PDB file of C-alpha atoms in Angstrom:
ATOM      1  CA  UNK J   2    -139.647-183.032  36.485  1.00 41.00           C
ATOM      2  CA  UNK J   3    -135.870-182.853  36.812  1.00 43.00           C
ATOM      3  CA  UNK J   4    -134.308-181.508  39.962  1.00 42.00           C
ATOM      4  CA  UNK J   5    -132.526-178.148  39.632  1.00 49.00           C
ATOM      5  CA  UNK J   6    -130.172-177.271  42.430  1.00 45.00           C
ATOM      6  CA  UNK J   7    -129.837-173.756  43.825  1.00 47.00           C
ATOM      7  CA  UNK J   8    -127.230-175.297  46.138  1.00 42.00           C
ATOM      8  CA  UNK J   9    -124.866-176.035  43.294  1.00 45.00           C
ATOM      9  CA  UNK J  10    -121.942-174.574  45.219  1.00 44.00           C
ATOM     10  CA  UNK J  11    -122.304-177.333  47.804  1.00 45.00           C
ATOM     11  CA  UNK J  12    -121.615-179.963  45.163  1.00 47.00           C
ATOM     12  CA  UNK J  13    -118.973-178.369  42.975  1.00 50.00           C
ATOM     13  CA  UNK J  14    -116.181-175.902  43.617  1.00 53.00           C
ATOM     14  CA  UNK J  15    -117.229-173.788  40.625  1.00 63.00           C
ATOM     15  CA  UNK J  16    -120.503-173.516  38.763  1.00 74.00           C
ATOM     16  CA  UNK J  17    -120.331-173.509  34.929  1.00 78.00           C
ATOM     17  CA  UNK J  18    -122.549-170.404  35.132  1.00 81.00           C
ATOM     18  CA  UNK J  19    -119.593-168.517  36.611  1.00 79.00           C
ATOM     19  CA  UNK J  20    -117.599-169.226  33.456  1.00 84.00           C
ATOM     20  CA  UNK J  21    -120.143-167.211  31.506  1.00 89.00           C
ATOM     21  CA  UNK J  22    -119.116-164.014  33.296  1.00 90.00           C
ATOM     22  CA  UNK J  23    -115.479-164.667  32.381  1.00 89.00           C
ATOM     23  CA  UNK J  24    -116.535-165.085  28.752  1.00 89.00           C
ATOM     24  CA  UNK J  25    -118.738-161.972  28.964  1.00 91.00           C
ATOM     25  CA  UNK J  26    -115.768-159.866  30.117  1.00 90.00           C
ATOM     26  CA  UNK J  27    -114.191-160.481  26.697  1.00 86.00           C
ATOM     27  CA  UNK J  28    -117.149-158.725  25.066  1.00 85.00           C
ATOM     28  CA  UNK J  29    -116.395-155.571  27.064  1.00 82.00           C
ATOM     29  CA  UNK J  30    -112.757-155.726  25.904  1.00 84.00           C
ATOM     30  CA  UNK J  31    -113.902-156.181  22.325  1.00 83.00           C
ATOM     31  CA  UNK J  32    -116.293-153.219  22.428  1.00 80.00           C
ATOM     32  CA  UNK J  33    -113.530-150.974  23.760  1.00 77.00           C
ATOM     33  CA  UNK J  34    -111.220-152.077  20.938  1.00 77.00           C
ATOM     34  CA  UNK J  35    -113.870-151.443  18.271  1.00 77.00           C
ATOM     35  CA  UNK J  36    -114.582-148.019  19.716  1.00 74.00           C
ATOM     36  CA  UNK J  37    -110.909-147.072  19.418  1.00 69.00           C
ATOM     37  CA  UNK J  38    -110.663-148.649  15.976  1.00 69.00           C
ATOM     38  CA  UNK J  39    -113.630-146.778  14.565  1.00 73.00           C
ATOM     39  CA  UNK J  40    -112.359-143.462  15.884  1.00 69.00           C
ATOM     40  CA  UNK J  41    -108.990-144.132  14.242  1.00 70.00           C
ATOM     41  CA  UNK J  42    -110.590-145.236  10.975  1.00 76.00           C
ATOM     42  CA  UNK J  43    -113.010-142.312  10.740  1.00 69.00           C
ATOM     43  CA  UNK J  44    -110.317-139.754  11.464  1.00 62.00           C
ATOM     44  CA  UNK J  45    -107.528-141.084   9.286  1.00 59.00           C
ATOM     45  CA  UNK J  46    -108.474-144.161   7.247  1.00 55.00           C
ATOM     46  CA  UNK J  47    -106.783-147.538   7.621  1.00 57.00           C
ATOM     47  CA  UNK J  48    -103.940-146.452   9.881  1.00 62.00           C
ATOM     48  CA  UNK J  49    -101.415-148.631  11.626  1.00 59.00           C
ATOM     49  CA  UNK J  50    -103.240-148.349  14.925  1.00 70.00           C
ATOM     50  CA  UNK J  51    -106.429-149.628  13.330  1.00 73.00           C
ATOM     51  CA  UNK J  52    -104.651-152.693  11.966  1.00 76.00           C
ATOM     52  CA  UNK J  53    -103.163-153.409  15.387  1.00 79.00           C
ATOM     53  CA  UNK J  54    -106.547-153.085  17.037  1.00 78.00           C
ATOM     54  CA  UNK J  55    -108.058-155.454  14.482  1.00 80.00           C
ATOM     55  CA  UNK J  56    -105.469-158.054  15.473  1.00 83.00           C
ATOM     56  CA  UNK J  57    -106.222-157.337  19.130  1.00 83.00           C
ATOM     57  CA  UNK J  58    -109.906-158.111  18.534  1.00 83.00           C
ATOM     58  CA  UNK J  59    -108.911-161.385  16.836  1.00 84.00           C
ATOM     59  CA  UNK J  60    -106.855-162.306  19.909  1.00 87.00           C
ATOM     60  CA  UNK J  61    -109.713-161.404  22.259  1.00 86.00           C
ATOM     61  CA  UNK J  62    -112.102-163.553  20.220  1.00 83.00           C
ATOM     62  CA  UNK J  63    -109.657-166.481  20.234  1.00 86.00           C
ATOM     63  CA  UNK J  64    -109.295-166.194  24.004  1.00 86.00           C
ATOM     64  CA  UNK J  65    -113.082-166.101  24.377  1.00 85.00           C
ATOM     65  CA  UNK J  66    -113.342-169.257  22.238  1.00 84.00           C
ATOM     66  CA  UNK J  67    -110.942-171.073  24.559  1.00 86.00           C
ATOM     67  CA  UNK J  68    -113.039-169.999  27.564  1.00 86.00           C
ATOM     68  CA  UNK J  69    -116.179-171.276  25.809  1.00 83.00           C
ATOM     69  CA  UNK J  70    -114.561-174.630  25.020  1.00 85.00           C
ATOM     70  CA  UNK J  71    -113.360-174.956  28.604  1.00 84.00           C
ATOM     71  CA  UNK J  72    -116.879-174.271  29.913  1.00 82.00           C
ATOM     72  CA  UNK J  73    -118.446-176.840  27.568  1.00 79.00           C
ATOM     73  CA  UNK J  74    -115.779-179.484  28.196  1.00 80.00           C
ATOM     74  CA  UNK J  75    -116.267-179.365  31.964  1.00 75.00           C
ATOM     75  CA  UNK J  76    -120.035-179.397  32.248  1.00 75.00           C
ATOM     76  CA  UNK J  77    -121.390-181.538  35.093  1.00 69.00           C
ATOM     77  CA  UNK J  78    -123.851-184.324  34.393  1.00 63.00           C
ATOM     78  CA  UNK J  79    -127.442-183.298  33.640  1.00 55.00           C
ATOM     79  CA  UNK J  80    -128.777-183.779  37.165  1.00 52.00           C
ATOM     80  CA  UNK J  81    -126.264-181.343  38.569  1.00 59.00           C
ATOM     81  CA  UNK J  82    -126.793-178.515  36.088  1.00 68.00           C
ATOM     82  CA  UNK J  83    -128.309-175.426  37.694  1.00 72.00           C
ATOM     83  CA  UNK J  84    -130.350-174.796  34.512  1.00 80.00           C
ATOM     84  CA  UNK J  85    -131.458-176.828  31.512  1.00 84.00           C
ATOM     85  CA  UNK J  86    -128.332-177.838  29.619  1.00 84.00           C
ATOM     86  CA  UNK J  87    -129.876-176.914  26.253  1.00 87.00           C
ATOM     87  CA  UNK J  88    -130.553-173.358  27.505  1.00 90.00           C
ATOM     88  CA  UNK J  89    -127.054-173.102  28.888  1.00 89.00           C
ATOM     89  CA  UNK J  90    -125.471-174.205  25.616  1.00 89.00           C
ATOM     90  CA  UNK J  91    -127.723-171.898  23.570  1.00 93.00           C
ATOM     91  CA  UNK J  92    -126.714-168.992  25.788  1.00 93.00           C
ATOM     92  CA  UNK J  93    -122.991-169.660  25.409  1.00 91.00           C
ATOM     93  CA  UNK J  94    -123.462-169.782  21.634  1.00 91.00           C
ATOM     94  CA  UNK J  95    -125.418-166.503  21.519  1.00 93.00           C
ATOM     95  CA  UNK J  96    -122.912-164.759  23.763  1.00 92.00           C
ATOM     96  CA  UNK J  97    -120.064-165.991  21.587  1.00 90.00           C
ATOM     97  CA  UNK J  98    -121.924-164.784  18.476  1.00 93.00           C
ATOM     98  CA  UNK J  99    -121.648-161.201  19.794  1.00 93.00           C
ATOM     99  CA  UNK J 100    -117.878-161.491  19.584  1.00 89.00           C
ATOM    100  CA  UNK J 101    -118.002-163.167  16.179  1.00 90.00           C
ATOM    101  CA  UNK J 102    -120.091-160.290  14.805  1.00 91.00           C
ATOM    102  CA  UNK J 103    -117.701-157.736  16.318  1.00 88.00           C
ATOM    103  CA  UNK J 104    -114.827-159.506  14.601  1.00 87.00           C
ATOM    104  CA  UNK J 105    -116.727-159.558  11.280  1.00 90.00           C
ATOM    105  CA  UNK J 106    -117.530-155.839  11.617  1.00 88.00           C
ATOM    106  CA  UNK J 107    -113.880-154.876  11.901  1.00 84.00           C
ATOM    107  CA  UNK J 108    -112.862-157.155   9.068  1.00 86.00           C
ATOM    108  CA  UNK J 109    -115.412-155.499   6.776  1.00 88.00           C
ATOM    109  CA  UNK J 110    -114.068-152.079   7.707  1.00 83.00           C
ATOM    110  CA  UNK J 111    -110.462-153.167   7.200  1.00 82.00           C
ATOM    111  CA  UNK J 112    -111.132-154.691   3.769  1.00 86.00           C
ATOM    112  CA  UNK J 113    -110.379-151.473   1.902  1.00 85.00           C
ATOM    113  CA  UNK J 114    -110.206-147.796   2.670  1.00 83.00           C
ATOM    114  CA  UNK J 115    -113.531-145.950   2.610  1.00 86.00           C
ATOM    115  CA  UNK J 116    -113.912-142.198   2.928  1.00 85.00           C
ATOM    116  CA  UNK J 117    -116.887-141.935   5.260  1.00 87.00           C
ATOM    117  CA  UNK J 118    -119.098-138.848   4.730  1.00 87.00           C
ATOM    118  CA  UNK J 119    -119.057-136.539   7.761  1.00 85.00           C
ATOM    119  CA  UNK J 120    -122.758-136.891   8.641  1.00 86.00           C
ATOM    120  CA  UNK J 121    -122.465-140.685   8.388  1.00 90.00           C
ATOM    121  CA  UNK J 122    -119.428-140.645  10.710  1.00 88.00           C
ATOM    122  CA  UNK J 123    -121.512-139.077  13.458  1.00 87.00           C
ATOM    123  CA  UNK J 124    -124.354-141.584  13.082  1.00 91.00           C
ATOM    124  CA  UNK J 125    -121.930-144.528  13.014  1.00 89.00           C
ATOM    125  CA  UNK J 126    -120.473-143.411  16.316  1.00 86.00           C
ATOM    126  CA  UNK J 127    -123.973-142.995  17.795  1.00 90.00           C
ATOM    127  CA  UNK J 128    -124.871-146.516  16.613  1.00 92.00           C
ATOM    128  CA  UNK J 129    -121.722-147.970  18.137  1.00 89.00           C
ATOM    129  CA  UNK J 130    -122.436-146.149  21.408  1.00 90.00           C
ATOM    130  CA  UNK J 131    -125.912-147.665  21.487  1.00 94.00           C
ATOM    131  CA  UNK J 132    -124.546-151.175  20.829  1.00 93.00           C
ATOM    132  CA  UNK J 133    -121.934-150.687  23.542  1.00 91.00           C
ATOM    133  CA  UNK J 134    -124.686-149.680  25.974  1.00 94.00           C
ATOM    134  CA  UNK J 135    -126.789-152.713  24.983  1.00 95.00           C
ATOM    135  CA  UNK J 136    -123.907-155.127  25.617  1.00 94.00           C
ATOM    136  CA  UNK J 137    -122.977-153.380  28.870  1.00 93.00           C
ATOM    137  CA  UNK J 138    -126.567-153.857  30.087  1.00 96.00           C
ATOM    138  CA  UNK J 139    -126.223-157.599  29.465  1.00 96.00           C
ATOM    139  CA  UNK J 140    -123.573-157.801  32.227  1.00 94.00           C
ATOM    140  CA  UNK J 141    -125.922-156.960  35.140  1.00 95.00           C
ATOM    141  CA  UNK J 142    -128.609-159.181  33.569  1.00 97.00           C
ATOM    142  CA  UNK J 143    -126.208-162.138  33.502  1.00 96.00           C
ATOM    143  CA  UNK J 144    -124.891-161.581  37.025  1.00 94.00           C
ATOM    144  CA  UNK J 145    -128.371-161.069  38.454  1.00 95.00           C
ATOM    145  CA  UNK J 146    -129.582-164.271  36.777  1.00 95.00           C
ATOM    146  CA  UNK J 147    -126.658-166.280  38.164  1.00 93.00           C
ATOM    147  CA  UNK J 148    -127.284-164.903  41.667  1.00 93.00           C
ATOM    148  CA  UNK J 149    -130.960-165.854  41.394  1.00 91.00           C
ATOM    149  CA  UNK J 150    -130.217-169.357  40.113  1.00 89.00           C
ATOM    150  CA  UNK J 151    -127.605-169.968  42.801  1.00 87.00           C
ATOM    151  CA  UNK J 152    -130.016-168.835  45.516  1.00 87.00           C
ATOM    152  CA  UNK J 153    -127.849-165.824  46.394  1.00 89.00           C
ATOM    153  CA  UNK J 154    -130.643-163.372  45.494  1.00 86.00           C
ATOM    154  CA  UNK J 155    -134.451-163.374  45.576  1.00 87.00           C
ATOM    155  CA  UNK J 156    -134.882-160.265  43.393  1.00 91.00           C
ATOM    156  CA  UNK J 157    -136.739-161.873  40.505  1.00 92.00           C
ATOM    157  CA  UNK J 158    -138.478-158.642  39.446  1.00 95.00           C
ATOM    158  CA  UNK J 159    -135.195-156.701  39.481  1.00 95.00           C
ATOM    159  CA  UNK J 160    -133.627-159.393  37.317  1.00 95.00           C
ATOM    160  CA  UNK J 161    -136.489-159.171  34.830  1.00 96.00           C
ATOM    161  CA  UNK J 162    -136.041-155.395  34.666  1.00 97.00           C
ATOM    162  CA  UNK J 163    -132.421-156.004  33.616  1.00 97.00           C
ATOM    163  CA  UNK J 164    -133.753-157.981  30.622  1.00 97.00           C
ATOM    164  CA  UNK J 165    -136.204-155.196  29.751  1.00 97.00           C
ATOM    165  CA  UNK J 166    -133.364-152.632  29.707  1.00 97.00           C
ATOM    166  CA  UNK J 167    -131.452-154.758  27.209  1.00 97.00           C
ATOM    167  CA  UNK J 168    -134.579-155.088  25.040  1.00 97.00           C
ATOM    168  CA  UNK J 169    -135.259-151.324  25.094  1.00 97.00           C
ATOM    169  CA  UNK J 170    -131.686-150.528  24.063  1.00 97.00           C
ATOM    170  CA  UNK J 171    -131.890-153.168  21.337  1.00 97.00           C
ATOM    171  CA  UNK J 172    -134.915-151.296  19.962  1.00 97.00           C
ATOM    172  CA  UNK J 173    -132.802-148.126  19.897  1.00 97.00           C
ATOM    173  CA  UNK J 174    -130.028-149.969  18.029  1.00 97.00           C
ATOM    174  CA  UNK J 175    -132.551-151.170  15.436  1.00 97.00           C
ATOM    175  CA  UNK J 176    -133.949-147.648  14.977  1.00 97.00           C
ATOM    176  CA  UNK J 177    -130.481-146.128  14.500  1.00 97.00           C
ATOM    177  CA  UNK J 178    -129.414-148.926  12.143  1.00 97.00           C
ATOM    178  CA  UNK J 179    -132.457-148.491   9.868  1.00 97.00           C
ATOM    179  CA  UNK J 180    -132.007-144.707   9.688  1.00 97.00           C
ATOM    180  CA  UNK J 181    -128.280-145.022   9.039  1.00 96.00           C
ATOM    181  CA  UNK J 182    -128.645-147.586   6.262  1.00 96.00           C
ATOM    182  CA  UNK J 183    -131.177-145.373   4.516  1.00 96.00           C
ATOM    183  CA  UNK J 184    -128.795-142.409   4.776  1.00 96.00           C
ATOM    184  CA  UNK J 185    -125.897-144.470   3.373  1.00 96.00           C
ATOM    185  CA  UNK J 186    -128.003-145.662   0.425  1.00 93.00           C
ATOM    186  CA  UNK J 187    -128.948-142.070  -0.342  1.00 94.00           C
ATOM    187  CA  UNK J 188    -125.307-140.956  -0.539  1.00 93.00           C
ATOM    188  CA  UNK J 189    -123.795-140.145  -3.919  1.00 92.00           C
ATOM    189  CA  UNK J 190    -120.698-142.278  -3.379  1.00 91.00           C
ATOM    190  CA  UNK J 191    -119.120-145.324  -5.016  1.00 93.00           C
ATOM    191  CA  UNK J 192    -121.384-148.380  -4.695  1.00 93.00           C
ATOM    192  CA  UNK J 193    -118.472-150.410  -3.322  1.00 94.00           C
ATOM    193  CA  UNK J 194    -118.277-147.913  -0.442  1.00 93.00           C
ATOM    194  CA  UNK J 195    -122.018-148.228   0.150  1.00 95.00           C
ATOM    195  CA  UNK J 196    -121.808-152.038   0.094  1.00 95.00           C
ATOM    196  CA  UNK J 197    -118.916-152.106   2.537  1.00 94.00           C
ATOM    197  CA  UNK J 198    -120.503-149.646   4.966  1.00 93.00           C
ATOM    198  CA  UNK J 199    -123.855-151.423   4.857  1.00 95.00           C
ATOM    199  CA  UNK J 200    -122.205-154.734   5.782  1.00 95.00           C
ATOM    200  CA  UNK J 201    -120.285-153.053   8.574  1.00 93.00           C
ATOM    201  CA  UNK J 202    -123.547-151.641   9.946  1.00 95.00           C
ATOM    202  CA  UNK J 203    -125.234-155.058   9.579  1.00 96.00           C
ATOM    203  CA  UNK J 204    -122.504-156.699  11.675  1.00 95.00           C
ATOM    204  CA  UNK J 205    -122.884-154.045  14.370  1.00 93.00           C
ATOM    205  CA  UNK J 206    -126.654-154.551  14.325  1.00 96.00           C
ATOM    206  CA  UNK J 207    -126.185-158.317  14.671  1.00 96.00           C
ATOM    207  CA  UNK J 208    -124.248-157.665  17.875  1.00 94.00           C
ATOM    208  CA  UNK J 209    -127.392-155.999  19.229  1.00 95.00           C
ATOM    209  CA  UNK J 210    -129.563-158.861  17.963  1.00 96.00           C
ATOM    210  CA  UNK J 211    -127.395-161.503  19.665  1.00 96.00           C
ATOM    211  CA  UNK J 212    -127.317-159.459  22.871  1.00 96.00           C
ATOM    212  CA  UNK J 213    -131.117-159.423  22.914  1.00 97.00           C
ATOM    213  CA  UNK J 214    -131.110-163.206  22.303  1.00 97.00           C
ATOM    214  CA  UNK J 215    -128.867-163.617  25.337  1.00 96.00           C
ATOM    215  CA  UNK J 216    -131.315-161.642  27.490  1.00 97.00           C
ATOM    216  CA  UNK J 217    -134.216-163.788  26.242  1.00 97.00           C
ATOM    217  CA  UNK J 218    -132.334-166.998  27.078  1.00 96.00           C
ATOM    218  CA  UNK J 219    -131.555-165.687  30.563  1.00 96.00           C
ATOM    219  CA  UNK J 220    -135.255-164.936  31.004  1.00 95.00           C
ATOM    220  CA  UNK J 221    -136.053-168.529  29.983  1.00 94.00           C
ATOM    221  CA  UNK J 222    -133.590-169.833  32.591  1.00 92.00           C
ATOM    222  CA  UNK J 223    -135.558-168.282  35.448  1.00 90.00           C
ATOM    223  CA  UNK J 224    -139.029-168.889  33.978  1.00 87.00           C
ATOM    224  CA  UNK J 225    -141.379-170.903  36.167  1.00 63.00           C
TER     225      UNK J 225
END
């Protein structure tokens, strides 16, 4: 059995786990940008502000990629990792996938102008709100896991409850996504509009899926 060190801070000035919170902060920035972009798009089509926000999301994603590379390029040797290296790398990939899906979502929306039916507008905003809540819940789950692994907290049950909150919100995202896709398919609009909106919704849903994956990987990190 390999030795895992809760006293990582005694051996290194900065744990690679701390870099994950820096990378996570980019997700919050991205969600805020998408929220603004969708509001702009729904109210007035592909406006200048929307295009600027799309570029802003690209920049956020590029910055997040550089953080991810920096984390991976400065990993300590296996013995000194606070968690299994394979779990750590899988987590960084899943967390980065949230940003990739956010980027894909905006690119689908920016591809061409779509007049979104009024009742679909409302449900899209509700879906985005639910995804935002799901990703926000990942923050406390990540920080609580890091505190537990570093020996700064003993609240294992509270940490597990953070994972359950993410999972429950992910279920809500899935429910909203299924209902919304059915409503879009039932609309008497151009099929190209349906296709574009369905892919946009799929990308948003994938953000929820990857967020749930992150919570599951965090749970695996503290499993005994």
